[in-house]
Short mmCIF file of N, CA and C in Angstrom, two decimals:
data_model
loop_
_atom_site.label_atom_id
_atom_site.label_comp_id
_atom_site.label_asym_id
_atom_site.label_seq_id
_atom_site.Cartn_x
_atom_site.Cartn_y
_atom_site.Cartn_z
N UNK J 1 18.87 130.17 53.34
CA UNK J 1 20.09 130.40 53.41
C UNK J 1 20.31 131.53 51.94
N UNK J 2 19.89 133.05 51.36
CA UNK J 2 21.02 133.68 50.60
C UNK J 2 22.04 132.90 50.71
N UNK J 3 22.55 133.83 49.20
CA UNK J 3 23.40 134.11 49.08
C UNK J 3 24.20 135.83 49.16
N UNK J 4 25.10 136.65 49.53
CA UNK J 4 25.27 137.52 49.53
C UNK J 4 25.44 138.28 48.90
N UNK J 5 25.63 139.36 47.76
CA UNK J 5 25.46 139.13 46.68
C UNK J 5 25.60 140.04 46.28
N UNK J 6 27.24 140.24 45.86
CA UNK J 6 28.14 141.62 45.31
C UNK J 6 27.56 143.43 44.82
N UNK J 7 27.52 143.34 45.04
CA UNK J 7 26.44 144.84 44.40
C UNK J 7 26.90 144.91 42.96
N UNK J 8 28.09 145.00 42.56
CA UNK J 8 28.37 144.70 40.91
C UNK J 8 28.08 143.45 40.92
N UNK J 9 28.03 142.59 40.56
CA UNK J 9 27.49 141.15 40.70
C UNK J 9 26.24 141.28 39.51
N UNK J 10 27.55 141.09 37.88
CA UNK J 10 25.68 140.49 37.00
C UNK J 10 25.98 139.70 36.65
N UNK J 11 26.86 138.81 35.98
CA UNK J 11 26.55 137.73 35.55
C UNK J 11 25.58 136.59 35.14
N UNK J 12 25.31 136.86 34.79
CA UNK J 12 24.07 135.36 34.11
C UNK J 12 23.70 134.46 35.25
N UNK J 13 24.75 133.95 35.91
CA UNK J 13 24.59 133.08 35.74
C UNK J 13 25.22 132.56 37.91
N UNK J 14 25.20 134.50 37.43
CA UNK J 14 25.80 134.90 39.38
C UNK J 14 23.62 134.78 39.65
N UNK J 15 22.88 135.66 38.05
CA UNK J 15 21.36 135.57 38.89
C UNK J 15 20.78 134.92 39.54
N UNK J 16 21.19 133.84 39.20
CA UNK J 16 20.27 132.79 38.76
C UNK J 16 21.07 130.91 39.90
N UNK J 17 22.42 131.89 40.91
CA UNK J 17 22.48 130.79 41.13
C UNK J 17 21.96 130.68 43.42
N UNK J 18 21.39 130.05 43.00
CA UNK J 18 21.09 130.18 44.57
C UNK J 18 21.68 128.07 45.58
N UNK J 19 22.27 128.80 46.81
CA UNK J 19 22.74 127.72 47.67
C UNK J 19 21.66 126.71 47.15
N UNK J 20 20.80 126.36 47.28
CA UNK J 20 19.89 125.44 47.82
C UNK J 20 20.64 123.91 46.57
N UNK J 21 21.39 124.09 45.42
CA UNK J 21 21.97 122.67 44.83
C UNK J 21 23.33 122.30 46.07
N UNK J 22 23.76 123.09 47.27
CA UNK J 22 24.42 122.91 47.67
C UNK J 22 24.17 122.07 49.41
N UNK J 23 22.47 121.67 49.52
CA UNK J 23 22.00 120.90 50.24
C UNK J 23 22.56 119.30 49.75
N UNK J 24 23.61 118.84 50.97
CA UNK J 24 23.92 117.36 51.00
C UNK J 24 25.70 117.64 51.51
N UNK J 25 26.00 119.17 50.57
CA UNK J 25 27.74 119.42 50.42
C UNK J 25 28.40 119.53 51.82
N UNK J 26 29.93 118.85 52.81
CA UNK J 26 29.51 118.62 53.21
C UNK J 26 30.51 120.91 53.87
N UNK J 27 31.26 121.79 52.72
CA UNK J 27 31.90 122.48 53.40
C UNK J 27 30.40 123.40 53.10
N UNK J 28 28.77 123.67 52.64
CA UNK J 28 27.52 124.79 52.44
C UNK J 28 27.39 124.25 53.35
N UNK J 29 27.11 123.23 54.45
CA UNK J 29 26.80 122.71 55.61
C UNK J 29 27.65 123.55 56.93
N UNK J 30 29.36 124.19 56.91
CA UNK J 30 29.56 124.28 57.85
C UNK J 30 28.70 125.68 57.43
N UNK J 31 28.10 126.51 56.42
CA UNK J 31 28.09 128.27 56.92
C UNK J 31 28.30 128.44 56.70
N UNK J 32 29.79 128.02 56.17
CA UNK J 32 30.68 130.40 56.12
C UNK J 32 30.48 131.27 55.68
N UNK J 33 30.12 130.76 53.97
CA UNK J 33 30.27 131.40 53.16
C UNK J 33 29.64 131.83 51.76
N UNK J 34 28.41 131.75 50.99
CA UNK J 34 28.44 131.52 49.32
C UNK J 34 29.54 133.04 48.29
N UNK J 35 30.30 131.73 47.81
CA UNK J 35 30.73 133.50 47.19
C UNK J 35 30.60 132.53 45.23
N UNK J 36 29.70 132.91 44.79
CA UNK J 36 28.81 133.14 43.39
C UNK J 36 30.06 133.48 42.44
N UNK J 37 30.31 133.45 40.86
CA UNK J 37 30.53 133.96 39.95
C UNK J 37 30.16 135.23 40.13
N UNK J 38 31.60 136.26 39.82
CA UNK J 38 31.33 137.75 39.73
C UNK J 38 32.02 138.72 38.46
N UNK J 39 31.20 139.02 38.08
CA UNK J 39 31.81 139.26 36.41
C UNK J 39 30.40 139.44 35.38
N UNK J 40 31.19 140.85 34.07
CA UNK J 40 30.22 141.00 33.03
C UNK J 40 29.93 139.76 31.73
N UNK J 41 28.36 139.79 32.12
CA UNK J 41 27.85 138.59 30.93
C UNK J 41 28.23 138.48 29.98
N UNK J 42 29.53 139.31 29.40
CA UNK J 42 29.89 139.33 27.57
C UNK J 42 31.65 139.06 27.90
N UNK J 43 31.85 138.74 28.85
CA UNK J 43 32.71 138.40 30.08
C UNK J 43 33.49 137.27 28.97
N UNK J 44 35.06 136.84 28.42
CA UNK J 44 35.50 136.17 27.18
C UNK J 44 36.55 135.51 28.58
N UNK J 45 36.95 135.73 29.12
CA UNK J 45 37.32 135.24 30.53
C UNK J 45 37.20 134.72 31.57
N UNK J 46 37.28 133.25 31.92
CA UNK J 46 37.12 133.18 33.60
C UNK J 46 38.09 132.75 33.95
N UNK J 47 38.17 133.05 35.29
CA UNK J 47 39.27 133.24 35.89
C UNK J 47 38.42 132.02 36.95
N UNK J 48 39.62 130.83 37.69
CA UNK J 48 38.88 129.81 38.47
C UNK J 48 40.49 130.08 39.41
N UNK J 49 39.60 130.65 40.57
CA UNK J 49 39.94 129.54 41.33
C UNK J 49 39.63 127.95 42.66
N UNK J 50 40.76 128.10 43.17
CA UNK J 50 40.57 126.82 44.43
C UNK J 50 38.51 127.66 45.37
N UNK J 51 38.39 128.30 45.85
CA UNK J 51 37.87 128.33 46.70
C UNK J 51 38.02 130.14 47.13
N UNK J 52 36.66 131.04 47.30
CA UNK J 52 36.70 131.64 48.09
C UNK J 52 37.04 132.10 49.40
N UNK J 53 38.34 132.97 50.44
CA UNK J 53 38.07 133.17 52.25
C UNK J 53 37.60 133.09 53.02
N UNK J 54 37.61 134.03 53.27
CA UNK J 54 36.56 134.70 55.19
C UNK J 54 36.03 136.54 54.31
N UNK J 55 37.01 136.97 53.42
CA UNK J 55 36.35 138.49 53.42
C UNK J 55 35.85 138.21 52.23
N UNK J 56 35.95 137.34 51.33
CA UNK J 56 35.39 136.30 50.18
C UNK J 56 33.91 135.84 50.05
N UNK J 57 33.46 134.82 51.56
CA UNK J 57 32.82 134.66 52.04
C UNK J 57 31.28 134.70 52.77
N UNK J 58 32.21 136.65 52.86
CA UNK J 58 31.23 137.98 53.99
C UNK J 58 30.35 137.80 52.72
N UNK J 59 31.18 138.88 52.23
CA UNK J 59 30.80 139.88 51.39
C UNK J 59 29.81 138.98 49.66
N UNK J 60 30.27 137.21 49.47
CA UNK J 60 29.67 137.00 48.27
C UNK J 60 30.35 136.91 47.01
N UNK J 61 31.74 137.30 47.06
CA UNK J 61 32.00 138.17 46.36
C UNK J 61 33.72 137.52 45.88
N UNK J 62 34.26 136.50 44.43
CA UNK J 62 35.59 136.92 45.17
C UNK J 62 36.28 137.64 44.71
N UNK J 63 37.26 136.99 45.54
CA UNK J 63 39.10 138.00 44.97
C UNK J 63 38.13 139.80 46.40
N UNK J 64 38.02 139.60 46.99
CA UNK J 64 37.66 141.10 47.69
C UNK J 64 38.67 140.85 48.27
N UNK J 65 39.73 139.81 49.13
CA UNK J 65 40.27 140.17 49.99
C UNK J 65 41.41 140.74 49.45
N UNK J 66 43.00 140.36 50.59
CA UNK J 66 44.30 140.51 50.25
C UNK J 66 44.93 140.44 48.70
N UNK J 67 44.36 139.23 48.83
CA UNK J 67 44.58 138.99 47.27
C UNK J 67 44.11 138.75 45.80
N UNK J 68 43.10 139.74 46.86
CA UNK J 68 42.05 139.99 44.98
C UNK J 68 42.31 141.57 44.77
N UNK J 69 43.27 142.39 46.06
CA UNK J 69 44.17 143.48 45.41
C UNK J 69 44.66 143.37 45.50
N UNK J 70 46.19 141.94 44.87
CA UNK J 70 46.88 142.11 44.46
C UNK J 70 46.83 141.39 43.21
N UNK J 71 45.70 140.90 43.16
CA UNK J 71 45.41 140.30 42.15
C UNK J 71 44.59 141.05 41.00
N UNK J 72 43.94 142.20 41.31
CA UNK J 72 43.34 143.60 41.21
C UNK J 72 44.70 144.03 39.94
N UNK J 73 45.19 144.27 40.99
CA UNK J 73 47.02 145.12 40.51
C UNK J 73 47.65 144.31 39.29
N UNK J 74 47.26 142.61 39.35
CA UNK J 74 48.66 142.23 38.54
C UNK J 74 47.91 142.03 36.79
N UNK J 75 46.72 142.32 37.05
CA UNK J 75 45.56 142.20 36.26
C UNK J 75 45.97 143.76 34.96
N UNK J 76 45.88 144.32 36.26
CA UNK J 76 45.63 146.64 36.00
C UNK J 76 47.98 146.50 34.29
N UNK J 77 48.52 145.50 35.56
CA UNK J 77 50.02 145.21 34.85
C UNK J 77 49.52 144.48 33.80
N UNK J 78 48.43 143.62 33.38
CA UNK J 78 48.35 142.70 32.61
C UNK J 78 47.38 143.45 30.95
N UNK J 79 47.37 144.40 31.52
CA UNK J 79 46.36 145.26 30.83
C UNK J 79 45.09 145.28 31.18
N UNK J 80 44.87 144.36 31.76
CA UNK J 80 42.72 143.36 32.06
C UNK J 80 42.43 144.31 33.33
N UNK J 81 41.20 144.30 33.38
CA UNK J 81 40.81 144.61 34.98
C UNK J 81 39.63 143.30 35.43
N UNK J 82 39.03 143.80 36.33
CA UNK J 82 38.05 142.51 36.47
C UNK J 82 36.97 142.64 35.82
N UNK J 83 36.52 144.25 35.58
CA UNK J 83 35.33 144.37 35.13
C UNK J 83 35.30 143.39 33.42
N UNK J 84 36.96 143.57 32.55
CA UNK J 84 37.04 142.31 31.77
C UNK J 84 36.66 140.89 31.72
N UNK J 85 36.50 140.30 32.94
CA UNK J 85 36.43 138.95 33.70
C UNK J 85 36.51 138.82 34.41
N UNK J 86 35.24 137.28 33.98
CA UNK J 86 34.59 136.73 35.38
C UNK J 86 35.41 135.94 36.47
N UNK J 87 35.04 135.85 38.15
CA UNK J 87 36.34 135.70 38.60
C UNK J 87 35.14 133.84 38.58
N UNK J 88 36.01 133.41 39.76
CA UNK J 88 35.38 132.05 40.01
C UNK J 88 36.20 131.42 41.02
N UNK J 89 35.89 130.15 41.92
CA UNK J 89 36.73 129.88 42.38
C UNK J 89 35.51 128.07 41.94
N UNK J 90 36.91 126.72 42.29
CA UNK J 90 36.29 125.55 41.61
C UNK J 90 34.86 124.94 43.07
N UNK J 91 35.11 125.26 44.54
CA UNK J 91 33.73 125.92 45.21
C UNK J 91 33.49 126.76 45.39
N UNK J 92 32.04 126.94 46.18
CA UNK J 92 31.41 128.14 45.93
C UNK J 92 31.36 128.74 47.64
N UNK J 93 31.90 128.56 48.25
CA UNK J 93 31.26 128.37 49.90
C UNK J 93 32.65 128.71 50.48
N UNK J 94 33.56 129.42 51.52
CA UNK J 94 34.47 129.96 51.76
C UNK J 94 35.00 128.45 53.03
N UNK J 95 35.71 128.66 53.57
CA UNK J 95 36.50 127.32 54.09
C UNK J 95 38.14 127.21 53.98
N UNK J 96 38.35 125.64 54.16
CA UNK J 96 39.81 125.52 54.66
C UNK J 96 40.35 124.64 53.49
N UNK J 97 41.03 124.88 52.68
CA UNK J 97 41.25 123.58 51.59
C UNK J 97 40.28 122.87 50.81
N UNK J 98 39.49 122.70 49.79
CA UNK J 98 39.46 122.38 50.04
C UNK J 98 39.13 120.85 49.89
N UNK J 99 38.13 119.45 49.82
CA UNK J 99 37.96 118.35 49.47
C UNK J 99 38.41 118.08 48.42
N UNK J 100 38.33 116.93 47.85
CA UNK J 100 38.03 116.21 46.88
C UNK J 100 36.64 116.29 46.14
N UNK J 101 36.74 115.76 47.18
CA UNK J 101 34.54 115.05 47.41
C UNK J 101 34.03 117.05 47.64
N UNK J 102 34.03 118.44 47.65
CA UNK J 102 33.82 118.93 47.61
C UNK J 102 34.07 119.84 46.62
N UNK J 103 34.29 119.14 46.15
CA UNK J 103 35.47 120.23 44.85
C UNK J 103 35.21 119.58 43.73
N UNK J 104 34.46 118.37 43.93
CA UNK J 104 33.38 117.53 42.82
C UNK J 104 32.49 117.78 42.42
N UNK J 105 30.94 117.94 43.96
CA UNK J 105 30.36 118.37 44.57
C UNK J 105 30.06 119.54 44.11
N UNK J 106 30.66 120.94 43.84
CA UNK J 106 30.87 122.12 43.43
C UNK J 106 30.57 122.18 41.73
N UNK J 107 31.24 121.75 40.94
CA UNK J 107 31.70 121.26 40.08
C UNK J 107 30.41 121.08 39.43
N UNK J 108 29.91 120.03 39.53
CA UNK J 108 28.31 119.77 38.78
C UNK J 108 28.13 120.39 39.57
N UNK J 109 27.40 120.41 40.41
CA UNK J 109 26.39 121.20 40.47
C UNK J 109 26.28 122.73 40.15
N UNK J 110 27.37 123.65 39.97
CA UNK J 110 27.54 124.27 39.35
C UNK J 110 28.31 124.49 38.09
N UNK J 111 30.09 124.66 37.88
CA UNK J 111 31.23 124.76 36.50
C UNK J 111 30.35 124.48 35.94
N UNK J 112 29.59 123.50 35.29
CA UNK J 112 29.16 123.05 34.12
C UNK J 112 27.94 123.92 33.18
N UNK J 113 27.14 125.62 33.96
CA UNK J 113 27.00 126.47 33.74
C UNK J 113 27.81 127.29 33.31
N UNK J 114 28.92 127.37 34.05
CA UNK J 114 30.48 128.32 33.74
C UNK J 114 31.02 127.91 31.79
N UNK J 115 31.31 126.12 31.67
CA UNK J 115 32.05 126.16 31.20
C UNK J 115 30.71 125.94 29.64
N UNK J 116 29.39 125.74 30.21
CA UNK J 116 28.95 126.07 28.65
C UNK J 116 28.94 127.35 27.84
N UNK J 117 29.24 128.26 29.20
CA UNK J 117 29.16 130.53 28.94
C UNK J 117 30.48 129.36 28.19
N UNK J 118 31.35 129.73 28.37
CA UNK J 118 32.98 129.55 27.17
C UNK J 118 33.13 128.72 26.42
N UNK J 119 31.97 127.85 26.80
CA UNK J 119 32.20 127.35 25.16
C UNK J 119 30.99 127.58 24.04
N UNK J 120 30.87 128.57 24.69
CA UNK J 120 29.15 129.18 23.30
C UNK J 120 29.88 130.77 22.78
N UNK J 121 31.10 130.59 23.60
CA UNK J 121 31.33 132.45 22.72
C UNK J 121 33.40 131.68 22.00
N UNK J 122 32.87 130.42 22.40
CA UNK J 122 34.84 129.75 21.53
C UNK J 122 33.11 129.47 20.63
N UNK J 123 32.75 128.45 19.99
CA UNK J 123 31.27 128.48 19.14
C UNK J 123 31.17 129.91 18.25
N UNK J 124 30.82 130.87 18.69
CA UNK J 124 30.43 132.19 18.53
C UNK J 124 31.81 132.37 17.23
N UNK J 125 33.22 132.68 17.66
CA UNK J 125 33.88 132.61 17.38
C UNK J 125 34.84 133.84 18.35
N UNK J 126 34.26 134.02 19.17
CA UNK J 126 34.73 135.10 20.39
C UNK J 126 35.78 133.88 21.23
N UNK J 127 37.59 134.77 21.07
CA UNK J 127 38.83 134.46 22.24
C UNK J 127 37.48 134.08 22.56
N UNK J 128 37.79 132.89 23.89
CA UNK J 128 37.23 132.35 25.30
C UNK J 128 38.86 131.92 25.63
N UNK J 129 38.98 132.17 26.64
CA UNK J 129 39.72 130.41 27.71
C UNK J 129 39.44 130.79 29.22
N UNK J 130 40.50 129.93 29.93
CA UNK J 130 40.23 129.42 31.10
C UNK J 130 41.68 130.02 31.76
N UNK J 131 41.34 131.03 33.41
CA UNK J 131 43.13 131.07 33.27
C UNK J 131 42.64 130.36 35.10
N UNK J 132 43.31 129.14 35.66
CA UNK J 132 43.76 128.48 35.92
C UNK J 132 43.87 129.36 37.21
N UNK J 133 43.40 129.51 39.04
CA UNK J 133 44.49 130.47 39.36
C UNK J 133 45.46 128.95 40.57
N UNK J 134 46.10 129.49 40.97
CA UNK J 134 46.89 128.58 41.78
C UNK J 134 46.83 126.68 41.08
N UNK J 135 47.03 126.07 42.37
CA UNK J 135 47.23 124.23 42.24
C UNK J 135 46.08 123.64 42.01
N UNK J 136 44.73 123.71 42.98
CA UNK J 136 43.43 123.13 42.41
C UNK J 136 43.00 123.29 40.95
N UNK J 137 43.20 125.00 40.80
CA UNK J 137 42.51 124.96 39.75
C UNK J 137 43.40 124.15 38.54
N UNK J 138 44.68 124.25 38.37
CA UNK J 138 45.68 124.00 37.73
C UNK J 138 45.74 122.17 37.43
N UNK J 139 45.03 122.04 38.39
CA UNK J 139 45.71 119.99 38.16
C UNK J 139 43.82 119.67 37.87
N UNK J 140 42.81 120.42 38.68
CA UNK J 140 40.84 119.67 37.66
C UNK J 140 41.51 120.70 36.74
N UNK J 141 41.33 121.43 35.52
CA UNK J 141 41.69 122.18 34.76
C UNK J 141 42.62 121.68 33.88
N UNK J 142 43.92 121.58 34.44
CA UNK J 142 44.88 121.45 33.01
C UNK J 142 45.28 120.41 33.28
N UNK J 143 44.73 118.93 34.97
CA UNK J 143 45.85 118.01 35.19
C UNK J 143 47.22 118.47 35.34
N UNK J 144 47.94 119.08 35.79
CA UNK J 144 48.94 120.21 36.46
C UNK J 144 48.94 119.52 38.20
N UNK J 145 50.50 118.84 38.14
CA UNK J 145 50.40 118.11 39.64
C UNK J 145 51.42 119.43 40.43
N UNK J 146 51.87 120.15 39.27
CA UNK J 146 53.54 120.97 40.64
C UNK J 146 53.15 122.51 39.89
N UNK J 147 52.30 123.73 40.11
CA UNK J 147 51.38 124.56 39.45
C UNK J 147 53.36 125.38 38.92
N UNK J 148 53.86 125.43 39.84
CA UNK J 148 55.03 126.44 40.05
C UNK J 148 56.01 125.95 39.14
N UNK J 149 56.45 125.72 38.27
CA UNK J 149 56.97 124.85 37.05
C UNK J 149 56.36 124.83 36.43
N UNK J 150 55.32 125.28 35.59
CA UNK J 150 53.65 124.57 34.49
C UNK J 150 53.63 126.32 34.57
N UNK J 151 53.24 127.57 35.50
CA UNK J 151 52.76 128.78 35.20
C UNK J 151 53.46 129.15 33.96
N UNK J 152 51.93 130.24 33.32
CA UNK J 152 51.99 130.38 32.13
C UNK J 152 52.06 129.11 30.73
N UNK J 153 51.89 128.57 31.60
CA UNK J 153 51.60 127.38 29.96
C UNK J 153 50.12 127.60 30.07
N UNK J 154 50.02 126.68 28.78
CA UNK J 154 49.03 126.97 27.69
C UNK J 154 47.98 124.99 27.83
N UNK J 155 46.67 124.89 29.05
CA UNK J 155 46.24 123.52 28.56
C UNK J 155 45.07 123.44 28.16
N UNK J 156 44.92 122.38 27.82
CA UNK J 156 42.72 122.56 27.20
C UNK J 156 41.94 121.03 28.59
N UNK J 157 41.01 122.07 28.50
CA UNK J 157 39.90 121.42 29.41
C UNK J 157 39.44 121.19 28.02
N UNK J 158 37.96 120.21 28.15
CA UNK J 158 36.96 119.90 27.43
C UNK J 158 37.17 120.75 26.45
N UNK J 159 37.92 121.15 25.35
CA UNK J 159 38.41 121.90 24.18
C UNK J 159 38.49 123.55 24.39
N UNK J 160 39.09 123.94 25.61
CA UNK J 160 38.58 125.31 26.19
C UNK J 160 40.14 125.44 25.74
N UNK J 161 41.56 126.78 26.28
CA UNK J 161 42.23 126.62 26.79
C UNK J 161 42.81 127.45 27.63
N UNK J 162 43.34 127.26 28.50
CA UNK J 162 43.40 126.98 29.31
C UNK J 162 45.16 127.33 30.70
N UNK J 163 44.74 129.04 30.92
CA UNK J 163 46.63 129.69 31.03
C UNK J 163 46.45 128.92 32.80
N UNK J 164 47.46 128.82 33.13
CA UNK J 164 48.11 128.04 33.70
C UNK J 164 48.63 129.57 34.67
N UNK J 165 48.91 129.53 35.85
CA UNK J 165 49.19 130.69 36.88
C UNK J 165 49.25 130.56 38.30
N UNK J 166 49.45 130.96 39.37
CA UNK J 166 49.62 131.10 40.31
C UNK J 166 49.04 131.53 41.31
N UNK J 167 48.41 131.64 42.32
CA UNK J 167 47.77 131.92 43.37
C UNK J 167 48.34 133.17 44.17
N UNK J 168 47.65 134.98 43.80
CA UNK J 168 48.14 135.68 44.90
C UNK J 168 48.43 135.92 45.90
N UNK J 169 46.81 134.36 46.38
CA UNK J 169 47.50 135.19 47.89
C UNK J 169 48.41 133.86 48.35
N UNK J 170 49.14 133.18 47.43
CA UNK J 170 50.44 132.53 47.67
C UNK J 170 51.84 133.41 47.84
N UNK J 171 51.02 134.10 46.46
CA UNK J 171 52.18 135.72 46.47
C UNK J 171 52.66 136.36 48.20
N UNK J 172 51.13 136.23 48.09
CA UNK J 172 51.59 137.35 49.44
C UNK J 172 53.06 136.28 50.61
N UNK J 173 51.84 134.80 50.39
CA UNK J 173 52.52 135.05 51.37
C UNK J 173 54.33 134.75 51.60
N UNK J 174 54.57 134.60 50.52
CA UNK J 174 56.48 134.50 49.73
C UNK J 174 56.51 135.84 49.60
N UNK J 175 56.61 136.90 50.01
CA UNK J 175 58.00 138.09 50.15
C UNK J 175 58.49 138.62 48.68
N UNK J 176 59.05 136.93 48.10
CA UNK J 176 60.08 136.91 47.68
C UNK J 176 58.86 137.00 45.58
N UNK J 177 58.85 136.37 45.66
CA UNK J 177 57.80 136.03 44.69
C UNK J 177 56.81 137.36 45.07
N UNK J 178 56.67 138.30 45.22
CA UNK J 178 55.51 138.65 45.25
C UNK J 178 56.54 140.05 45.16
N UNK J 179 57.85 140.18 45.40
CA UNK J 179 58.13 142.02 44.85
C UNK J 179 59.21 141.21 42.29
N UNK J 180 58.29 139.43 42.57
CA UNK J 180 59.70 139.82 41.69
C UNK J 180 58.18 139.63 40.25
N UNK J 181 57.65 140.28 40.73
CA UNK J 181 55.63 139.63 40.04
C UNK J 181 55.93 141.21 39.21
#
């Protein structure tokens, strides 16, 4: 099964990503949709979500559904754009909330390359960071159990600054929060 890559996907890791590394993962076995990282090769920000939703799984591109539209608007308000960062997820296949086993499997197969990219930028003296989008990435990358009280704080993951933020999909579910973003 070949990944369905997004039209604008050009990050160096995306070109070489093949889901054959996923053999043995229960999430991939469900065959819901493979979604590799998306963004420019020279990006110095890697935003990490929990996992792709059904739209993202079908299109093979992170944050392309309703949460993606909200994320785009939030990025614009922050003076950024999706063209300036890499969007990825802890797990690369769409489905329900990932289990710890699925997160560990996918991180071992793919995330090490994404971390190496950021560490390389830092070594070159370029500003670089990770952005943990939502609870599971905040826990894995920032050691935080309750993201709501820690959003906006900076943690450290293997020597890389990690900015903690809320998941856009969560903002869509909580009307009061969405109005105050």
